């Protein structure tokens, strides 16, 4: 059994119960009910979380509204910017603890969570830079008379942020960053499987000087506290990252007060490898595009389309690479993949392994739950299904595990037809040395983000959004910040 060293247990975990963080203070649930969160590497209880409900959401939304209308509304852009630099400093100083918490809570190797430091700090700094960078416009008009017309932007109000468990360290910042940069306030509902980093971050923000009530965190189950937040009449906008099924529920729940919504949902992204690609890069690149974070990434390149003339060679090299990927104790620096986040996710992934085999796909690597010293955690071997048909369930449904489906194609037209034959449109990639092929794929792939000869890279200044059932609303870039603002048009009579 994996034994996490006690030196790796942040003091934060020793607090007896993790409560909601509302109005700058720890507060128990109105019902005093609790839920447990598990360490997925050991299957053991890691911490007890408050099980929130309607009353807790009411309290958090009221606190967020009071904060929105209080002194926070009078912070100048420069004051918000300076505050965010202090936030960045506090997060940097406490980063190692946050990385350990995420690793314990959702299982990603510590090498991975620690490597997120630069990207996280860049993200906070990017949003800090935006605090002084949003504006309206003065627009010439054709009205008869002495009129001046302009637009001004204003913060939209209280943001409800519902986040997933696959990368809490960074996910929360798509809400906190936008809120702090614009003068909005937020109530976050982290995933029940991985809430600790968000709770600790909220506490750290207070240390940095973020006023009470600006960022609140309520924990609990999605169907209870998440649904209450999504439907709350005091919430002006919901930012949600999660499954397409839940995304639909969020849209329905938003109807009561016409909330604005940003959704990043599921994916089944195509990764297209042409015979003229540099396979030394394409093989590990396409493999890790599926396996990174144990396949628990919305934009993972789970359908690998390979041109037939290099198909057999690619599959052989992919299998050889897959068999070298180290899965195990997330605290072992040599380990590349940790466990899946939960027993539920393990069951789901194992079910798809069986479905792939029953559908007639060729299991070329993996396909098993790992045992021995890993048997008490939720570990699976990285898996390759070859000779997959794009109609098979393993090629159509989001598995959210380290399972690659490899599909042959002959021509660029066929590759595009198959790549776009999906209900999703989150990401996509092409590996080729031809500028012509690259250009056709960039224009042809129907997805919010396309990578060329690489996969998964992201920069906070470069926004992206899904198409089709992968959601809408931009994450990152100036348009992301714009989502936290509304526009007023103003007409001034100068006479
Ligand atoms: P997954 O199935 O991968 O856990 P979900 O979409 O269910 O993905 O979860 C993403 C986030 O949405 C989590 O924070 C979860 O608690 C929350 N959630 C789940 N169901 C609902 C719901 N009906 N309303 C609002 N939030 C929900």
XYZ file of C-alpha atoms and ligand atoms in Angstrom:
522
model
C 0.000 0.000 0.000
C 1.146 3.537 -0.698
C 2.106 5.336 2.474
C 2.064 9.105 2.088
C 4.765 10.544 4.393
C 3.339 12.578 7.273
C 5.698 15.434 6.330
C 3.564 15.667 3.211
C 0.425 16.502 5.170
C -0.102 20.271 5.176
C -1.161 21.735 8.528
C -4.385 22.799 6.837
C -5.421 19.136 6.853
C -5.076 18.932 10.612
C -7.942 21.374 11.172
C -10.659 19.008 12.298
C -13.311 19.930 9.756
C -13.183 21.905 6.567
C -16.072 24.331 6.707
C -17.492 26.697 4.113
C -15.553 29.915 3.617
C -18.190 32.639 3.660
C -17.739 36.367 4.269
C -14.063 35.925 5.106
C -14.707 33.326 7.836
C -15.007 29.554 8.262
C -18.671 28.702 8.755
C -20.346 25.346 9.348
C -23.192 24.117 7.186
C -26.636 25.248 8.254
C -27.500 21.558 8.684
C -24.095 20.626 10.236
C -23.940 17.749 7.764
C -20.603 16.615 6.389
C -19.177 14.624 3.489
C -15.876 12.841 3.157
C -13.191 13.351 0.581
C -10.728 10.577 -0.235
C -7.066 10.305 -1.173
C -7.392 8.454 -4.494
C -3.912 6.945 -4.193
C -4.833 5.089 -1.006
C -8.631 4.988 -0.968
C -8.476 6.440 2.573
C -10.493 9.374 3.905
C -8.469 12.558 3.547
C -10.758 15.164 5.100
C -14.306 15.954 6.053
C -16.080 18.696 4.146
C -19.204 20.640 4.980
C -22.226 19.401 3.034
C -23.779 22.619 1.838
C -27.362 23.252 0.857
C -29.727 26.057 -0.031
C -29.236 27.957 3.263
C -25.448 28.003 2.833
C -25.744 29.223 -0.740
C -28.171 31.913 0.447
C -25.620 33.037 3.065
C -22.720 33.017 0.589
C -24.651 34.882 -2.116
C -25.778 37.504 0.439
C -22.173 37.961 1.570
C -21.040 38.266 -2.049
C -23.774 40.830 -2.776
C -22.894 42.914 0.291
C -19.228 42.827 -0.710
C -20.102 43.777 -4.286
C -21.927 46.851 -3.088
C -19.516 47.698 -0.253
C -16.009 49.196 -0.215
C -14.884 46.711 -2.902
C -17.027 48.618 -5.418
C -14.915 51.717 -4.782
C -11.528 50.059 -5.392
C -9.881 51.863 -8.296
C -8.477 49.774 -11.163
C -5.000 50.431 -9.818
C -6.022 49.273 -6.317
C -7.416 46.045 -7.753
C -4.240 45.574 -9.772
C -2.014 46.161 -6.730
C -4.164 43.793 -4.659
C -3.833 41.084 -7.296
C -0.054 41.430 -7.273
C -0.181 40.867 -3.505
C -2.420 37.848 -4.126
C 0.142 36.532 -6.587
C 2.842 36.951 -3.985
C 0.865 35.062 -1.314
C 0.063 32.232 -3.739
C 3.713 32.010 -4.756
C 4.838 31.790 -1.118
C 2.285 29.101 -0.321
C 2.401 27.309 -3.640
C 4.117 24.132 -2.433
C 1.369 23.544 0.120
C -1.328 24.046 -2.532
C 0.419 21.607 -4.889
C 0.602 18.960 -2.147
C -3.075 19.489 -1.271
C -4.100 19.019 -4.904
C -1.975 15.888 -5.208
C -3.459 14.376 -2.045
C -6.983 15.348 -3.025
C -7.185 14.444 -6.726
C -4.153 12.251 -7.287
C -2.086 14.051 -9.932
C 1.637 13.411 -9.388
C 3.363 16.063 -7.290
C 5.751 16.605 -10.214
C 2.707 17.680 -12.249
C 1.028 19.888 -9.646
C 4.372 21.547 -8.809
C 5.021 22.159 -12.499
C 1.818 24.211 -12.629
C 3.440 26.979 -10.588
C 4.653 29.093 -13.481
C 1.379 28.797 -15.389
C -0.669 29.610 -12.305
C 1.341 32.702 -11.401
C 1.257 33.852 -15.037
C -2.516 33.427 -14.991
C -2.950 35.537 -11.848
C -0.582 38.167 -13.248
C -2.429 38.179 -16.539
C -5.719 38.874 -14.764
C -3.955 41.519 -12.637
C -2.865 43.246 -15.852
C -6.463 43.211 -17.046
C -7.668 45.059 -13.934
C -6.493 48.300 -15.554
C -7.241 47.316 -19.104
C -10.936 47.093 -19.708
C -12.885 49.991 -21.134
C -15.786 51.114 -23.271
C -15.577 53.188 -26.436
C -16.571 56.572 -27.764
C -18.539 55.989 -30.932
C -19.314 58.705 -33.515
C -23.080 58.976 -34.040
C -25.328 60.347 -36.793
C -27.927 61.907 -34.506
C -29.174 65.381 -35.418
C -27.876 67.691 -32.665
C -25.002 67.990 -30.273
C -24.925 64.452 -28.943
C -22.025 62.392 -27.721
C -22.455 58.625 -27.619
C -20.264 56.219 -25.772
C -20.248 52.872 -24.050
C -19.071 52.138 -20.554
C -18.471 48.770 -18.953
C -19.434 47.771 -15.442
C -18.957 44.645 -13.339
C -21.913 42.325 -13.700
C -22.232 41.435 -10.009
C -22.114 38.074 -8.232
C -20.501 35.211 -10.142
C -21.299 31.581 -9.353
C -18.291 29.399 -10.151
C -18.816 25.638 -10.398
C -15.524 23.849 -10.932
C -14.413 20.280 -11.651
C -11.947 18.061 -9.824
C -9.391 17.515 -12.579
C -7.215 20.601 -11.942
C -8.580 22.635 -9.018
C -5.290 24.513 -8.588
C -5.869 26.343 -11.857
C -9.650 25.990 -12.496
C -10.651 28.301 -9.671
C -8.610 31.140 -11.202
C -10.816 31.343 -14.274
C -13.401 32.666 -11.813
C -11.321 34.380 -9.133
C -9.084 36.104 -11.703
C -11.991 37.574 -13.654
C -13.850 38.613 -10.495
C -10.866 40.347 -8.897
C -9.925 42.113 -12.158
C -13.387 43.579 -12.658
C -14.781 44.250 -9.172
C -17.227 41.339 -9.289
C -17.600 38.976 -6.343
C -17.904 35.199 -6.439
C -19.317 32.116 -4.783
C -17.327 29.042 -5.767
C -18.595 25.485 -5.561
C -15.597 23.199 -6.057
C -16.101 19.544 -6.967
C -16.911 17.324 -4.000
C -13.983 15.043 -4.915
C -11.385 17.834 -4.694
C -12.338 20.954 -2.733
C -9.346 21.465 -0.449
C -7.150 23.656 -2.646
C -10.008 26.054 -3.349
C -10.811 26.347 0.367
C -7.191 27.001 1.285
C -6.796 29.520 -1.540
C -9.850 31.473 -0.349
C -8.244 31.715 3.087
C -4.953 32.878 1.541
C -6.736 35.585 -0.444
C -7.948 37.103 2.809
C -4.335 37.120 4.012
C -3.425 39.067 0.870
C -6.072 41.688 1.685
C -9.032 40.607 -0.463
C -12.041 42.022 1.422
C -14.416 39.646 3.203
C -17.230 38.364 1.000
C -15.458 38.984 -2.306
C -14.525 35.314 -2.733
C -16.661 32.699 -0.945
C -16.463 28.917 -1.146
C -19.327 26.542 -0.407
C -18.663 22.803 -0.523
C -20.956 19.849 -1.064
C -22.633 17.767 -3.735
C -23.337 19.094 -7.202
C -26.981 18.072 -7.232
C -27.520 19.887 -3.920
C -25.298 22.896 -3.465
C -24.260 23.208 -7.136
C -27.864 23.163 -8.296
C -28.814 25.728 -5.612
C -26.053 28.049 -6.826
C -26.954 27.612 -10.501
C -30.593 28.512 -9.791
C -30.014 31.307 -7.259
C -31.823 34.535 -8.135
C -29.022 36.590 -6.560
C -26.337 35.210 -8.900
C -25.782 37.187 -12.101
C -23.536 34.840 -14.015
C -22.422 31.219 -13.841
C -19.016 30.018 -14.961
C -19.056 26.248 -15.202
C -16.510 23.625 -16.182
C -17.660 20.025 -16.156
C -19.664 17.467 -18.050
C -22.036 18.233 -20.912
C -24.882 16.550 -19.003
C -24.439 18.912 -16.052
C -23.944 21.850 -18.429
C -27.465 21.269 -19.719
C -28.787 21.333 -16.131
C -26.972 24.624 -15.530
C -28.580 26.187 -18.600
C -32.040 25.117 -17.383
C -31.372 26.335 -13.845
C -30.208 29.724 -15.134
C -33.564 30.543 -16.723
C -35.161 31.986 -13.542
C -33.207 35.255 -13.638
C -31.675 34.994 -17.134
C -28.148 34.430 -15.843
C -25.287 34.825 -18.220
C -23.349 31.619 -18.596
C -19.913 30.430 -19.624
C -19.588 26.677 -20.106
C -16.560 24.521 -20.786
C -17.912 21.012 -21.211
C -16.913 17.612 -22.501
C -14.751 16.700 -25.445
C -13.638 13.863 -27.680
C -10.887 15.747 -29.416
C -9.266 14.502 -32.629
C -5.480 14.301 -32.910
C -4.579 13.745 -36.566
C -1.207 12.253 -37.477
C -0.137 12.424 -41.135
C 2.509 10.145 -42.612
C 4.817 13.126 -43.174
C 4.861 13.954 -39.427
C 7.984 13.614 -37.340
C 6.973 10.466 -35.455
C 9.704 10.985 -32.860
C 7.602 13.924 -31.686
C 4.132 12.791 -32.753
C 4.200 9.463 -30.865
C 4.989 10.808 -27.387
C 3.035 13.989 -28.143
C -0.150 12.158 -29.119
C 0.279 9.623 -26.291
C 0.590 12.233 -23.568
C -2.237 14.245 -25.154
C -4.427 11.366 -23.937
C -2.589 10.132 -20.858
C -1.651 13.402 -19.108
C -3.470 13.793 -15.781
C -4.540 10.148 -16.256
C -6.750 11.227 -19.158
C -8.785 13.551 -16.940
C -8.587 16.622 -19.177
C -11.587 17.950 -21.126
C -9.544 18.693 -24.238
C -7.542 15.419 -24.200
C -6.772 14.161 -27.717
C -8.545 10.860 -27.199
C -9.235 10.001 -30.839
C -5.896 9.560 -32.614
C -6.389 9.432 -36.388
C -3.343 8.002 -38.170
C -2.695 7.970 -41.912
C -2.722 4.395 -43.132
C 0.761 4.461 -44.694
C 2.333 4.979 -41.241
C -0.460 3.346 -39.213
C 1.241 0.060 -38.248
C 4.509 1.789 -37.377
C 2.686 4.451 -35.350
C 0.660 1.917 -33.370
C 3.763 -0.172 -32.613
C 5.649 2.891 -31.407
C 2.656 4.189 -29.443
C 2.328 0.843 -27.661
C 6.073 0.759 -26.902
C 5.871 4.310 -25.505
C 2.733 3.545 -23.492
C 4.420 0.605 -21.838
C 7.178 2.929 -20.561
C 4.781 5.363 -18.847
C 5.260 5.141 -15.072
C 2.043 4.931 -13.039
C 2.161 4.935 -9.256
C 2.584 6.836 -6.005
C 1.950 10.510 -6.848
C 4.719 11.514 -4.448
C 7.353 9.451 -6.323
C 9.238 11.961 -8.513
C 9.664 9.351 -11.285
C 5.928 8.731 -11.598
C 4.145 10.262 -14.600
C 0.540 9.248 -13.898
C -1.284 9.017 -10.599
C -4.620 7.373 -9.841
C -8.013 8.348 -11.204
C -9.809 10.760 -8.921
C -12.410 8.429 -7.406
C -13.845 4.961 -7.270
C -16.740 6.193 -9.402
C -14.299 7.354 -12.085
C -12.412 4.060 -11.836
C -15.643 2.120 -12.427
C -16.485 4.302 -15.371
C -13.070 3.863 -17.016
C -13.057 0.086 -16.428
C -16.530 -0.101 -17.955
C -15.254 1.617 -21.111
C -12.283 -0.773 -21.261
C -14.800 -3.620 -21.442
C -16.987 -1.764 -23.935
C -14.015 -1.187 -26.278
C -13.071 -4.862 -26.224
C -16.703 -5.956 -26.775
C -17.070 -3.560 -29.686
C -14.158 -5.265 -31.443
C -11.412 -2.692 -30.915
C -7.941 -4.273 -30.575
C -6.560 -3.842 -27.058
C -2.899 -3.085 -27.816
C -1.742 -1.863 -24.386
C -3.075 -1.583 -20.839
C -6.738 -2.304 -20.262
C -6.321 -3.250 -16.620
C -6.637 -1.903 -13.109
C -3.247 -1.920 -11.398
C -2.793 -4.134 -8.371
C 0.046 -4.984 -5.956
C 1.014 -1.972 -3.861
C -1.406 0.161 -5.930
C -4.428 -2.046 -5.290
C -6.058 0.218 -2.700
C -5.924 3.271 -4.942
C -7.777 3.941 -8.187
C -4.966 3.189 -10.630
C -5.367 1.986 -14.209
C -2.759 1.246 -16.860
C -2.579 3.671 -19.779
C -4.513 1.961 -22.510
C -4.395 1.867 -26.303
C -7.265 0.578 -28.403
C -6.157 0.177 -32.036
C -8.324 -0.450 -35.130
C -11.136 1.560 -33.579
C -14.110 2.616 -35.705
C -15.269 6.191 -35.242
C -18.777 4.832 -34.663
C -17.711 2.813 -31.583
C -18.671 4.111 -28.145
C -15.004 4.389 -27.120
C -14.603 6.873 -29.997
C -17.812 8.779 -29.361
C -18.220 9.083 -25.594
C -16.013 10.943 -23.181
C -14.234 8.384 -20.988
C -12.105 10.769 -18.898
C -9.412 8.175 -18.368
C -6.067 7.272 -19.977
C -7.652 5.468 -22.937
C -6.543 6.205 -26.505
C -8.615 5.155 -29.514
C -6.493 4.857 -32.653
C -8.329 5.106 -35.960
C -6.787 4.757 -39.459
C -7.543 7.111 -42.370
C -6.375 7.498 -45.959
C -6.890 11.065 -47.140
C -7.013 14.507 -45.565
C -10.704 14.785 -46.503
C -11.469 11.539 -44.713
C -9.469 12.649 -41.673
C -11.483 15.845 -41.433
C -14.799 14.089 -41.971
C -14.051 11.611 -39.173
C -12.523 14.253 -36.878
C -15.640 16.409 -37.133
C -18.048 13.498 -36.813
C -18.577 14.077 -33.092
C -21.005 15.984 -30.928
C -18.081 17.765 -29.274
C -15.801 20.589 -30.399
C -13.334 21.460 -27.668
C -9.855 20.794 -29.070
C -8.017 19.175 -31.935
C -4.518 18.790 -33.328
C -2.534 17.907 -36.413
C 0.956 16.463 -36.748
C 2.474 17.101 -40.188
C 5.461 18.700 -41.912
C 3.327 20.118 -44.722
C 2.220 23.733 -44.491
C -0.659 22.951 -46.849
C -1.965 20.068 -44.714
C -1.532 22.071 -41.547
C -3.496 24.980 -42.985
C -6.340 22.763 -44.209
C -6.612 21.149 -40.790
C -6.509 24.465 -38.898
C -9.417 25.708 -40.990
C -11.211 22.377 -41.219
C -11.257 21.095 -37.642
C -14.437 22.272 -35.904
C -13.117 22.932 -32.420
C -12.400 25.850 -30.128
C -8.682 25.218 -30.088
C -6.274 23.636 -32.589
C -2.685 22.658 -31.903
C -0.098 22.041 -34.633
C 2.796 19.674 -33.914
C 2.122 19.997 -30.195
C -0.797 19.379 -27.837
C -2.450 20.941 -24.813
C -0.362 24.097 -24.421
C -2.261 27.091 -23.080
C -1.554 30.707 -22.248
C -3.889 32.873 -20.145
C -3.666 35.712 -22.686
C -4.935 33.469 -25.494
C -8.634 32.829 -25.008
C -10.458 29.701 -26.123
C -14.006 28.464 -26.220
C -15.827 25.295 -27.204
C -18.220 24.770 -30.085
C -21.085 22.283 -30.468
C -21.803 20.451 -27.194
C -18.469 21.453 -25.678
C -19.968 24.736 -24.478
C -19.539 28.440 -25.103
C -18.050 31.585 -23.622
C -14.369 32.402 -23.789
C -11.870 31.317 -21.155
C -8.662 33.362 -21.128
C -7.733 36.562 -22.904
C -9.483 39.926 -22.884
C -12.814 38.359 -23.899
C -12.754 36.276 -20.724
C -12.616 39.443 -18.627
C -15.338 40.952 -20.797
C -17.622 38.120 -19.671
C -17.566 39.579 -16.151
C -18.753 42.969 -17.442
C -21.891 44.373 -18.953
C -22.076 47.272 -21.334
C -24.151 50.461 -21.047
C -24.521 52.748 -24.001
C -24.736 56.405 -23.045
C -26.129 59.321 -25.010
C -25.244 62.841 -23.773
C -27.070 65.938 -24.974
C -24.387 68.633 -25.081
C -26.817 71.558 -25.489
P -18.130 14.782 -13.399
O -19.256 13.856 -13.766
O -16.949 14.617 -14.245
O -17.836 14.845 -11.937
P -19.821 17.067 -13.272
O -20.252 17.922 -14.403
O -20.838 16.222 -12.597
O -18.616 16.226 -13.826
O -19.133 17.940 -12.148
C -18.529 19.216 -12.346
C -18.985 20.143 -11.245
O -20.408 20.322 -11.358
C -18.767 19.625 -9.837
O -18.413 20.710 -8.992
C -20.117 19.071 -9.448
O -20.347 19.030 -8.063
C -21.043 20.065 -10.120
N -22.403 19.576 -10.384
C -22.818 18.309 -10.610
N -24.147 18.266 -10.828
C -24.604 19.538 -10.747
C -25.889 20.169 -10.904
N -26.984 19.480 -11.164
N -25.954 21.512 -10.781
C -24.853 22.246 -10.529
N -23.621 21.714 -10.363
C -23.494 20.386 -10.474
